Amino acid sequence: MAWIKIRDALRGEPGTELTIKGWVRTRRDSKADGGLSFVAVHDGTCFDPIQVVARGDLANYADEIARLNTGCSVEVDGVLVASQGKGQSVEIQATGVRVVGWVEDPDTYPVSNKRHSFEYLREVAHLRTRTNTFGAVARVRHTLACAIHRFFDERDFFYVHTPIITASDAEGAGQMFQVSTLDMMNLPQTPEGGVDYNEDFFARKAHLTVSGQLNVETYCCSLSRVYTFGPTFRAENSNTSRHLAEFWMIEPEIAFADLGDNARLADEMLKFVIDDLLTRRADDMKFFDDRIEKGIVDRLRAVAEAPLRLLPYTDAVKILQECGQKFEYRVQWGTDLQSEHERYLTELHFKQPVALINYPKKIKAFYMRENDPGTDGAPEATVAAMDLLVPGVGELIGGSQREERLDVLDRRIEEMGLVKEDYWWYRDLRRYGTVPHAGYGLGFERLVQYVTGMQNIRDVIPFPRAPRQAEF
RNA sequence: GCCCCGAUAGCUCAAUGGUAGAGCGAGCGGCUGUUAACCGCUAGGUUCCAGGUUCGAGCCCUGGUCGGGGCGCCA
């Protein structure tokens, strides 16, 4: 008999002989017809398990089948039949059930057949994908990742693998994890008493990357449209439901493009992946809609259909100052918005994603392109930055048009107290055939959070890495 | 890093300073083409750890560990 996936079995033709392999979700017994058991089996290929009907006349019924517990692994041979019961259209009339693996102690099986809190399931992350929620998250995560690659591929972007280890100490996007093969108990010293990194693996200080942006800009300035999709590391002591020490980031970079092109790209990408997700993972999304965040499917559909709202920072400040809402922190032009302010804009005022653009220069990174004076009626200099805020998650995307003018870039590097020589290859891009270009970083886990309604980012990545959290 | 909250049965939680309980899960039995099944019985506890106060501490005090929420940093 052919082994087929439960996803296919559930939409198969009655009468088909088949074998399925998976794990027991539940077992219910009945004394009818001389005894029989209903065994729900899942194999992760779709949201629903399939119901196996095992009759009492099967050779191993009393010894094995009637003793199956949640978590046992089984192989089932049988015939697909129309179900006599409610709740499923087809089921498997078993002709043979082989128990592949028992559950050692059903009383202490960590993911027994009952509701578990997400906090608890985080402690048994190696088993939590056996639950409805985490199985669905895993499938959605996969589908989103594929959709992102397909989106870029269809638009002639090239996928670039930027380095994980970076030997330049100059990325400037936060605390970095150091990478070293030196013996920490016996560090080589310089004559001045510091650590002699000449003795280290790379003969210099090295770190895990906090962004592939500077590297991918080089490919952008030759291949025109590129993106990265890889792991990113931040050694920040962040204890929130939307930060990880290790996360995945998508960073497209487009040449001959300005901030408007950048925002359009982000909008198109978001719409593409949402549409793809709602089509391909309708079963899982129905679950998130029912059990995790009511109405999320409709809200996502609305986002996929409406144009992205762009809002200059200067206008956002005005809205916040005039809205009459009580904030803990006062809103004033020139400071970064607090999360309460971002929340107000996206969750209460607009009730949809909002892309804030043209931020004050003094609160943004050196590589962001300086706008002409007076852009949006701003009182001070602004840069062509863009933060896409979404309800529930906050900042989903952060990006900008890059400063392509060497003299302006050099001035910015200097103003921020950075060392020009550290950026020699980055500056070369502006010396040799510079072009206006732009890009953004999309936090992949935040995207998964946004589309599923999962509240904690640690529940949308298989094995979360956060301060004091590296189990598994 | 800062502020707040929490830790009791496999899980989720109760318990005025005075014999530690329930629901779910699990085991056994009953009933039933079952499906959040239902009914009955049973088992299950170093009350996070180390000290302290007290005749007596799950409860009060001190220190620690772990977890959660909020804020900051950002994606």
Coordinates of C-alpha atoms (C1' of nucleotides) in Angstrom, one line a residue:
Chain A
M1 CA 0.0 0.0 0.0
A2 CA 1.2 3.5 -0.8
W3 CA 2.3 5.7 2.1
I4 CA 0.7 9.0 1.6
K5 CA 0.6 12.2 3.7
I6 CA -2.4 12.9 5.8
R7 CA -2.9 16.2 3.9
D8 CA -3.5 14.1 0.8
A9 CA -5.4 11.4 2.5
L10 CA -7.9 13.9 3.8
R11 CA -8.8 14.9 0.3
G12 CA -8.5 11.5 -1.3
E13 CA -11.1 9.4 -3.0
P14 CA -13.1 7.0 -0.8
G15 CA -12.1 3.4 -1.6
T16 CA -8.4 4.2 -1.9
E17 CA -6.1 1.8 -0.1
L18 CA -3.3 3.6 1.7
T19 CA -0.8 3.7 4.5
I20 CA -0.3 6.7 6.8
K21 CA 2.4 7.3 9.3
G22 CA 2.2 9.8 12.2
W23 CA 1.6 10.5 15.9
V24 CA -1.5 9.8 17.9
R25 CA -3.4 13.0 18.9
T26 CA -6.3 11.3 20.7
R27 CA -7.9 7.9 21.1
R28 CA -11.6 7.4 21.9
D29 CA -13.1 3.9 22.4
S30 CA -16.6 2.6 21.7
K31 CA -18.2 -0.6 22.7
A32 CA -20.4 -0.5 19.6
D33 CA -20.1 -3.3 17.0
G34 CA -18.1 -5.4 19.4
G35 CA -15.7 -2.7 20.3
L36 CA -13.7 -0.2 18.2
S37 CA -11.4 2.8 18.7
F38 CA -11.2 6.1 17.0
V39 CA -7.6 7.2 16.8
A40 CA -6.8 10.7 15.5
V41 CA -3.4 10.7 13.8
H42 CA -1.4 13.7 12.6
D43 CA 1.8 13.9 10.6
G44 CA 2.3 17.7 10.5
T45 CA 1.4 18.0 6.8
C46 CA -1.8 19.9 7.5
F47 CA -3.7 21.3 10.4
D48 CA -6.2 18.5 10.8
P49 CA -5.5 15.0 12.0
I50 CA -7.2 12.1 10.2
Q51 CA -9.5 9.7 12.1
V52 CA -8.5 6.1 12.0
V53 CA -11.2 3.6 12.9
A54 CA -9.7 0.5 14.4
R55 CA -12.1 -2.4 15.0
G56 CA -11.9 -4.9 17.8
D57 CA -11.2 -7.8 15.5
L58 CA -7.7 -6.4 14.6
A59 CA -5.1 -8.9 15.9
N60 CA -3.4 -6.4 18.2
Y61 CA -6.5 -4.5 19.3
A62 CA -6.6 -5.3 23.0
D63 CA -2.9 -5.5 23.5
E64 CA -1.8 -2.4 21.6
I65 CA -4.5 -0.3 19.9
A66 CA -6.7 0.0 22.9
R67 CA -3.6 1.2 24.8
L68 CA -2.5 3.9 22.4
N69 CA -1.9 7.3 24.0
T70 CA -1.4 10.8 22.8
G71 CA 2.1 11.0 21.4
C72 CA 2.5 7.4 20.3
S73 CA 3.9 6.9 16.8
V74 CA 2.0 4.6 14.4
E75 CA 1.8 3.3 10.9
V76 CA -1.7 2.6 9.7
D77 CA -2.8 0.5 6.7
G78 CA -6.4 0.8 5.6
V79 CA -9.0 2.0 3.3
L80 CA -10.2 5.6 2.9
V81 CA -14.0 5.7 3.6
A82 CA -16.7 8.3 3.9
S83 CA -17.1 9.0 7.6
Q84 CA -20.3 7.9 9.4
G85 CA -19.7 10.4 12.1
K86 CA -19.7 14.2 12.1
G87 CA -16.6 16.2 12.2
Q88 CA -14.8 14.8 9.2
S89 CA -15.8 13.8 5.7
V90 CA -13.4 10.9 5.3
E91 CA -11.6 8.5 7.7
I92 CA -9.5 5.4 7.5
Q93 CA -10.9 2.0 8.1
A94 CA -7.8 0.3 9.5
T95 CA -6.7 -3.1 8.3
G96 CA -3.5 -2.9 10.3
V97 CA -2.0 -0.7 13.0
R98 CA 1.7 -1.0 13.8
V99 CA 2.9 0.8 16.9
V100 CA 6.3 2.3 16.1
G101 CA 7.0 4.0 19.4
W102 CA 5.2 4.0 22.7
V103 CA 5.0 6.9 25.1
E104 CA 7.0 5.9 28.1
D105 CA 4.8 7.4 30.9
P106 CA 1.5 8.8 29.7
D107 CA 1.0 10.6 33.0
T108 CA 4.1 12.8 32.5
Y109 CA 4.0 13.1 28.7
P110 CA 4.7 16.8 28.4
V111 CA 2.2 17.6 25.7
S112 CA -0.8 15.5 26.9
N113 CA -4.2 16.0 25.3
K114 CA -5.2 19.2 27.1
R115 CA -4.6 22.9 26.9
H116 CA -1.1 24.1 27.7
S117 CA 0.1 27.6 28.2
F118 CA 2.6 29.0 25.7
E119 CA 5.0 29.7 28.6
Y120 CA 5.0 26.1 29.6
L121 CA 5.4 24.8 26.0
R122 CA 8.4 27.0 25.6
E123 CA 10.1 24.8 28.2
V124 CA 9.3 21.7 26.1
A125 CA 10.2 23.3 22.8
H126 CA 11.4 20.0 21.4
L127 CA 7.8 18.6 21.7
R128 CA 5.7 21.7 21.2
T129 CA 5.4 21.4 17.4
R130 CA 3.1 18.4 18.2
T131 CA 0.4 20.8 19.3
N132 CA -2.1 22.5 17.0
T133 CA -0.6 26.0 17.5
F134 CA 3.0 25.2 17.0
G135 CA 2.4 22.9 14.1
A136 CA 0.5 25.8 12.5
V137 CA 3.2 28.3 13.3
A138 CA 5.8 26.0 11.7
R139 CA 3.8 25.6 8.5
V140 CA 3.0 29.4 8.3
R141 CA 6.7 30.2 8.9
H142 CA 7.7 27.9 6.0
T143 CA 5.1 29.3 3.7
L144 CA 6.1 32.9 4.4
A145 CA 9.7 32.1 3.8
C146 CA 9.0 30.5 0.4
A147 CA 6.6 33.3 -0.6
I148 CA 9.3 35.9 0.1
H149 CA 11.9 34.1 -2.0
R150 CA 9.3 33.7 -4.8
F151 CA 8.3 37.3 -4.6
F152 CA 11.8 38.5 -5.1
D153 CA 12.7 35.9 -7.7
E154 CA 9.7 36.8 -9.8
R155 CA 10.9 40.4 -9.8
D156 CA 14.5 39.7 -10.9
F157 CA 16.1 40.1 -7.5
F158 CA 19.1 38.0 -6.7
Y159 CA 19.5 36.3 -3.3
V160 CA 22.8 37.2 -1.8
H161 CA 24.4 35.3 1.1
T162 CA 26.1 38.0 3.2
P163 CA 28.6 36.9 5.8
I164 CA 27.5 35.7 9.3
I165 CA 30.8 36.6 10.8
T166 CA 31.9 40.2 10.2
A167 CA 35.4 41.4 10.9
S168 CA 34.6 45.0 10.6
D169 CA 33.7 46.5 13.9
A170 CA 31.8 49.2 12.1
E171 CA 28.2 48.1 11.6
G172 CA 26.9 50.3 14.3
A173 CA 23.5 48.7 14.7
G174 CA 23.7 47.7 18.3
Q175 CA 25.6 45.4 20.6
M176 CA 27.4 42.5 18.9
F177 CA 28.4 39.0 19.9
Q178 CA 32.1 38.6 19.7
V179 CA 33.6 35.6 17.8
S180 CA 36.9 34.4 19.0
T181 CA 39.0 31.2 19.2
L182 CA 41.3 32.7 21.9
D183 CA 41.6 30.9 25.2
M184 CA 39.7 33.1 27.5
M185 CA 41.6 31.8 30.5
N186 CA 44.9 32.8 28.9
L187 CA 44.5 35.8 26.6
P188 CA 47.5 37.0 24.5
Q189 CA 48.4 40.6 25.4
T190 CA 49.7 43.5 23.6
P191 CA 52.6 45.5 25.1
E192 CA 50.0 48.0 26.3
G193 CA 48.1 45.4 28.2
G194 CA 45.1 45.0 25.9
V195 CA 44.0 41.8 24.2
D196 CA 46.2 41.0 21.2
Y197 CA 43.7 40.2 18.5
N198 CA 46.5 39.6 16.0
E199 CA 46.6 36.2 17.7
D200 CA 42.9 35.6 17.2
F201 CA 41.5 33.5 14.3
F202 CA 40.9 36.5 11.9
A203 CA 43.9 38.4 13.3
R204 CA 41.4 41.1 14.3
K205 CA 38.3 41.5 16.4
A206 CA 35.3 39.7 14.9
H207 CA 31.6 39.6 15.5
L208 CA 28.4 38.0 14.4
T209 CA 26.5 40.2 12.0
V210 CA 23.8 42.6 13.1
S211 CA 22.8 43.3 9.5
G212 CA 23.8 42.3 6.0
Q213 CA 22.9 45.8 4.7
L214 CA 26.4 47.2 4.1
N215 CA 27.5 44.1 2.4
V216 CA 24.4 43.7 0.2
E217 CA 24.7 47.3 -0.9
T218 CA 27.8 46.3 -2.8
Y219 CA 25.9 43.7 -4.7
C220 CA 23.1 46.1 -5.3
C221 CA 25.5 48.5 -6.9
S222 CA 26.2 45.9 -9.7
L223 CA 23.3 43.5 -9.8
S224 CA 20.7 46.2 -9.4
R225 CA 18.1 44.3 -7.3
V226 CA 19.2 42.0 -4.5
Y227 CA 18.2 40.7 -1.1
T228 CA 19.5 38.8 1.8
F229 CA 17.5 36.4 4.0
G230 CA 19.6 35.2 6.9
P231 CA 20.2 35.0 10.6
T232 CA 21.0 38.2 12.5
F233 CA 22.5 38.5 15.9
R234 CA 22.0 41.3 18.5
A235 CA 23.6 41.0 21.9
E236 CA 21.3 43.6 23.4
N237 CA 19.8 42.8 26.8
S238 CA 16.3 43.1 25.4
N239 CA 13.5 41.5 27.4
T240 CA 10.4 41.9 25.4
S241 CA 7.9 39.9 23.4
R242 CA 9.2 41.2 20.1
H243 CA 13.0 40.9 20.4
L244 CA 15.3 38.0 20.0
A245 CA 19.1 37.7 20.2
E246 CA 19.1 35.5 17.1
F247 CA 16.5 36.3 14.4
W248 CA 16.0 36.1 10.7
M249 CA 16.0 39.2 8.6
I250 CA 15.1 39.9 5.0
E251 CA 17.0 42.9 3.5
P252 CA 16.2 43.9 -0.1
E253 CA 18.3 46.6 -1.7
I254 CA 17.4 48.3 -5.0
A255 CA 19.5 50.5 -7.3
F256 CA 18.4 53.6 -9.1
A257 CA 15.6 53.9 -6.5
D258 CA 14.4 56.4 -4.0
L259 CA 12.4 56.1 -0.8
G260 CA 9.1 56.0 -2.7
D261 CA 10.3 53.0 -4.7
N262 CA 11.4 51.4 -1.4
A263 CA 8.0 51.9 0.2
R264 CA 6.3 50.6 -2.9
L265 CA 8.5 47.5 -2.8
A266 CA 7.7 46.9 0.9
D267 CA 4.0 47.3 0.3
E268 CA 4.0 45.0 -2.7
M269 CA 6.0 42.4 -0.8
L270 CA 3.7 42.5 2.2
K271 CA 0.6 42.1 0.0
F272 CA 2.2 39.3 -1.9
V273 CA 3.1 37.2 1.1
I274 CA -0.2 37.8 2.8
D275 CA -2.2 36.8 -0.2
D276 CA 0.0 33.7 -0.7
L277 CA -0.4 32.8 2.9
L278 CA -4.2 33.1 3.0
T279 CA -4.4 31.0 -0.2
R280 CA -1.9 28.2 0.8
R281 CA -2.4 28.0 4.5
A282 CA -6.2 28.6 4.8
D283 CA -6.5 25.7 7.3
D284 CA -3.9 27.1 9.6
M285 CA -5.1 30.7 9.2
K286 CA -8.6 29.6 10.2
F287 CA -7.2 28.2 13.4
F288 CA -5.3 31.5 14.2
D289 CA -8.5 33.4 13.4
D290 CA -10.6 31.1 15.7
R291 CA -8.3 30.6 18.6
I292 CA -5.4 33.1 18.6
E293 CA -6.7 36.5 17.2
K294 CA -10.3 36.9 16.2
G295 CA -10.8 38.6 12.8
I296 CA -7.1 38.4 11.8
V297 CA -7.9 36.9 8.4
D298 CA -10.2 39.7 7.5
R299 CA -7.7 42.3 8.7
L300 CA -5.0 40.7 6.7
R301 CA -7.2 40.6 3.6
A302 CA -7.9 44.3 4.1
V303 CA -4.2 45.1 4.3
A304 CA -3.6 43.1 1.1
E305 CA -6.2 45.2 -0.7
A306 CA -5.7 48.7 0.5
P307 CA -2.8 50.9 -0.5
L308 CA -0.1 51.3 2.1
R309 CA -0.5 54.5 4.1
L310 CA 2.6 56.7 4.1
L311 CA 2.9 59.3 6.8
P312 CA 5.7 61.9 7.2
Y313 CA 7.2 61.8 10.7
T314 CA 6.4 65.5 11.0
D315 CA 2.7 64.9 10.4
A316 CA 2.7 62.0 12.8
V317 CA 4.0 64.3 15.5
K318 CA 1.2 66.7 14.8
I319 CA -1.4 63.9 14.9
L320 CA -0.1 62.7 18.2
Q321 CA 0.2 66.2 19.7
E322 CA -3.4 67.1 18.7
C323 CA -5.2 63.8 19.3
G324 CA -6.0 64.5 23.0
Q325 CA -4.7 61.1 24.0
K326 CA -2.9 60.9 27.4
F327 CA 0.7 59.6 26.9
E328 CA 3.2 58.9 29.5
Y329 CA 5.9 60.6 27.3
R330 CA 5.3 63.9 25.6
V331 CA 5.6 63.9 21.9
Q332 CA 8.0 66.5 20.4
W333 CA 9.6 66.9 17.0
G334 CA 13.1 65.6 17.0
T335 CA 12.8 62.7 19.4
D336 CA 12.0 59.1 18.6
L337 CA 8.4 58.0 19.0
Q338 CA 7.8 55.8 22.1
S339 CA 6.0 52.5 21.5
E340 CA 2.9 54.0 23.1
H341 CA 2.9 56.6 20.3
E342 CA 3.4 54.1 17.6
R343 CA 0.7 51.9 19.1
Y344 CA -1.7 54.8 19.1
L345 CA -1.1 55.5 15.4
T346 CA -1.4 52.0 14.1
E347 CA -3.8 50.4 16.6
L348 CA -6.2 53.3 17.4
H349 CA -5.8 56.1 14.8
F350 CA -5.3 54.3 11.6
K351 CA -6.1 50.7 12.7
Q352 CA -3.8 49.4 10.0
P353 CA -0.1 49.4 9.0
V354 CA 1.4 52.8 8.6
A355 CA 4.8 53.6 7.1
L356 CA 6.4 56.6 8.8
I357 CA 8.9 58.4 6.6
N358 CA 11.4 61.3 6.7
Y359 CA 12.6 61.1 10.3
P360 CA 14.8 63.7 12.0
K361 CA 18.4 63.3 10.9
K362 CA 19.8 63.4 14.4
I363 CA 18.0 60.2 15.5
K364 CA 18.9 58.0 12.5
A365 CA 21.9 56.2 11.1
F366 CA 24.7 57.7 9.2
Y367 CA 24.0 56.0 5.9
M368 CA 20.5 57.4 5.5
R369 CA 20.1 60.0 2.7
E370 CA 19.7 63.6 3.8
N371 CA 16.6 65.2 2.5
D372 CA 16.4 68.7 1.0
P373 CA 15.8 71.3 3.7
G374 CA 12.1 71.9 4.5
T375 CA 10.8 68.5 3.3
D376 CA 7.3 68.0 4.7
G377 CA 7.7 71.4 6.4
A378 CA 10.0 69.9 9.0
P379 CA 11.7 72.4 11.3
E380 CA 15.1 70.7 11.1
A381 CA 17.0 68.3 8.8
T382 CA 15.5 65.0 8.0
V383 CA 16.6 61.8 6.3
A384 CA 14.8 59.5 3.9
A385 CA 14.1 56.9 6.5
M386 CA 11.1 54.6 6.6
D387 CA 9.6 52.6 9.5
L388 CA 6.6 50.4 8.8
L389 CA 4.5 50.0 11.9
V390 CA 1.9 47.3 12.3
P391 CA -0.8 46.8 14.9
G392 CA 0.3 44.5 17.7
V393 CA 3.9 44.1 16.7
G394 CA 5.2 47.7 16.2
E395 CA 8.1 48.1 13.9
L396 CA 8.0 45.4 11.2
I397 CA 10.2 47.1 8.7
G398 CA 13.0 49.7 9.0
G399 CA 14.7 51.1 5.9
S400 CA 15.9 54.1 4.1
Q401 CA 17.2 55.6 0.9
R402 CA 21.0 55.4 1.2
E403 CA 23.3 58.4 1.1
E404 CA 24.9 58.1 -2.3
R405 CA 26.8 61.4 -2.3
L406 CA 30.3 60.9 -1.0
D407 CA 30.8 64.3 0.5
V408 CA 27.5 64.2 2.4
L409 CA 28.3 60.6 3.6
D410 CA 31.7 61.6 4.8
R411 CA 30.3 64.6 6.7
R412 CA 27.7 62.3 8.3
I413 CA 30.4 59.8 9.3
E414 CA 32.4 62.5 10.9
E415 CA 29.4 64.1 12.7
M416 CA 28.6 60.8 14.3
G417 CA 32.2 60.3 15.5
L418 CA 32.9 57.3 13.2
V419 CA 36.1 56.6 11.5
K420 CA 36.1 57.1 7.7
E421 CA 38.8 54.5 7.0
D422 CA 36.6 51.8 8.6
Y423 CA 34.2 52.3 5.8
W424 CA 36.7 52.3 2.9
W425 CA 34.9 49.8 0.8
Y426 CA 31.5 51.2 1.5
R427 CA 32.7 54.7 0.5
D428 CA 34.2 53.2 -2.7
L429 CA 30.7 52.5 -3.9
R430 CA 30.2 56.3 -3.8
R431 CA 33.5 56.9 -5.6
Y432 CA 33.0 54.6 -8.5
G433 CA 29.7 55.1 -10.3
T434 CA 27.5 55.9 -7.4
V435 CA 23.7 55.6 -7.8
P436 CA 20.7 56.4 -5.7
H437 CA 19.6 53.3 -3.9
A438 CA 17.4 52.2 -1.1
G439 CA 16.5 49.2 1.0
Y440 CA 14.9 47.9 4.2
G441 CA 15.1 45.2 6.8
L442 CA 12.1 43.1 7.5
G443 CA 12.1 41.2 10.8
F444 CA 11.0 37.7 9.7
E445 CA 9.7 36.6 13.2
R446 CA 7.8 39.9 13.5
L447 CA 6.1 39.1 10.2
V448 CA 5.2 35.7 11.5
Q449 CA 3.8 37.3 14.7
Y450 CA 1.9 39.8 12.7
V451 CA 0.1 37.4 10.4
T452 CA -0.6 34.8 13.1
G453 CA -1.5 37.0 16.0
M454 CA 1.0 35.2 18.2
Q455 CA 1.8 37.5 21.0
N456 CA 5.4 36.4 21.9
I457 CA 8.1 36.3 19.4
R458 CA 9.7 33.4 21.2
D459 CA 6.7 31.3 20.0
V460 CA 7.2 31.9 16.3
I461 CA 10.9 30.7 16.0
P462 CA 11.7 27.0 16.7
F463 CA 14.3 27.5 19.4
P464 CA 14.4 31.1 20.7
R465 CA 17.6 32.8 21.7
A466 CA 17.2 35.6 24.2
P467 CA 19.1 36.8 27.2
R468 CA 19.8 33.8 29.5
Q469 CA 17.8 31.6 27.1
A470 CA 19.7 29.1 24.9
E471 CA 18.2 25.8 25.9
F472 CA 17.7 23.3 23.0
Chain B
rG1 C1' 19.5 47.4 31.9
rC2 C1' 14.9 49.6 34.7
rC3 C1' 9.8 48.9 36.9
rC4 C1' 5.9 45.4 38.3
rC5 C1' 3.9 40.4 39.0
rG6 C1' 4.5 35.2 39.8
rA7 C1' 6.6 30.0 41.2
rU8 C1' 1.7 24.6 45.2
rA9 C1' 0.0 17.3 41.8
rG10 C1' 1.9 15.8 34.7
rC11 C1' -0.7 20.9 33.3
rU12 C1' -3.9 25.3 34.9
rC13 C1' -4.9 27.2 39.4
rA14 C1' -7.3 27.4 44.9
rA15 C1' -6.0 27.3 50.1
rU16 C1' -7.5 33.6 57.3
rG17 C1' -0.1 31.9 60.3
rG18 C1' -3.2 26.0 62.4
rU19 C1' -4.7 18.3 58.9
rA20 C1' -2.6 21.0 51.1
rG21 C1' -7.6 21.0 47.4
rA22 C1' -10.3 21.4 42.5
rG23 C1' -10.5 21.2 37.2
rC24 C1' -8.0 19.1 33.2
rG25 C1' -4.6 15.2 32.1
rA26 C1' -3.2 9.9 33.6
rG27 C1' -4.7 4.6 35.3
rC28 C1' -9.0 1.2 36.0
rG29 C1' -14.3 0.3 35.2
rG30 C1' -19.2 1.7 33.0
rC31 C1' -21.7 3.8 28.6
rU32 C1' -21.6 5.4 23.7
rG33 C1' -19.9 5.7 15.5
rU34 C1' -16.8 8.5 19.1
rU35 C1' -14.7 13.5 18.2
rA36 C1' -13.8 19.8 24.2
rA37 C1' -17.2 13.0 24.8
rC38 C1' -20.1 11.5 29.3
rC39 C1' -20.5 8.8 34.4
rG40 C1' -17.9 6.4 38.7
rC41 C1' -13.4 5.0 41.2
rU42 C1' -8.0 5.4 42.0
rA43 C1' -3.1 7.2 42.1
rG44 C1' -0.4 11.5 42.2
rG45 C1' 3.0 16.8 46.7
rU46 C1' 10.9 18.1 49.0
rU47 C1' 4.3 24.0 48.2
rC48 C1' 11.4 26.8 43.3
rC49 C1' 16.2 27.0 46.5
rA50 C1' 18.9 28.7 51.1
rG51 C1' 18.4 31.0 55.5
rG52 C1' 15.3 33.6 59.3
rU53 C1' 10.8 34.9 62.5
rU54 C1' 7.1 31.7 65.2
rC55 C1' 4.6 26.8 69.7
rG56 C1' 3.5 26.2 64.4
rA57 C1' 5.1 28.9 57.6
rG58 C1' 2.5 27.2 51.1
rC59 C1' 1.2 31.9 53.6
rC60 C1' 5.5 36.6 57.1
rC61 C1' 11.0 38.5 56.5
rU62 C1' 16.1 38.3 53.9
rG63 C1' 19.0 36.6 49.8
rG64 C1' 19.1 33.8 45.4
rU65 C1' 17.2 31.0 40.9
rC66 C1' 13.7 30.6 37.2
rG67 C1' 9.3 32.5 34.5
rG68 C1' 5.8 36.3 32.8
rG69 C1' 4.1 41.5 31.6
rG70 C1' 5.6 46.7 30.7
rC71 C1' 9.6 50.2 29.3
rG72 C1' 14.3 51.2 26.7
rC73 C1' 17.4 49.2 22.5
rC74 C1' 15.4 47.7 17.5
rA75 C1' 13.8 44.1 13.1

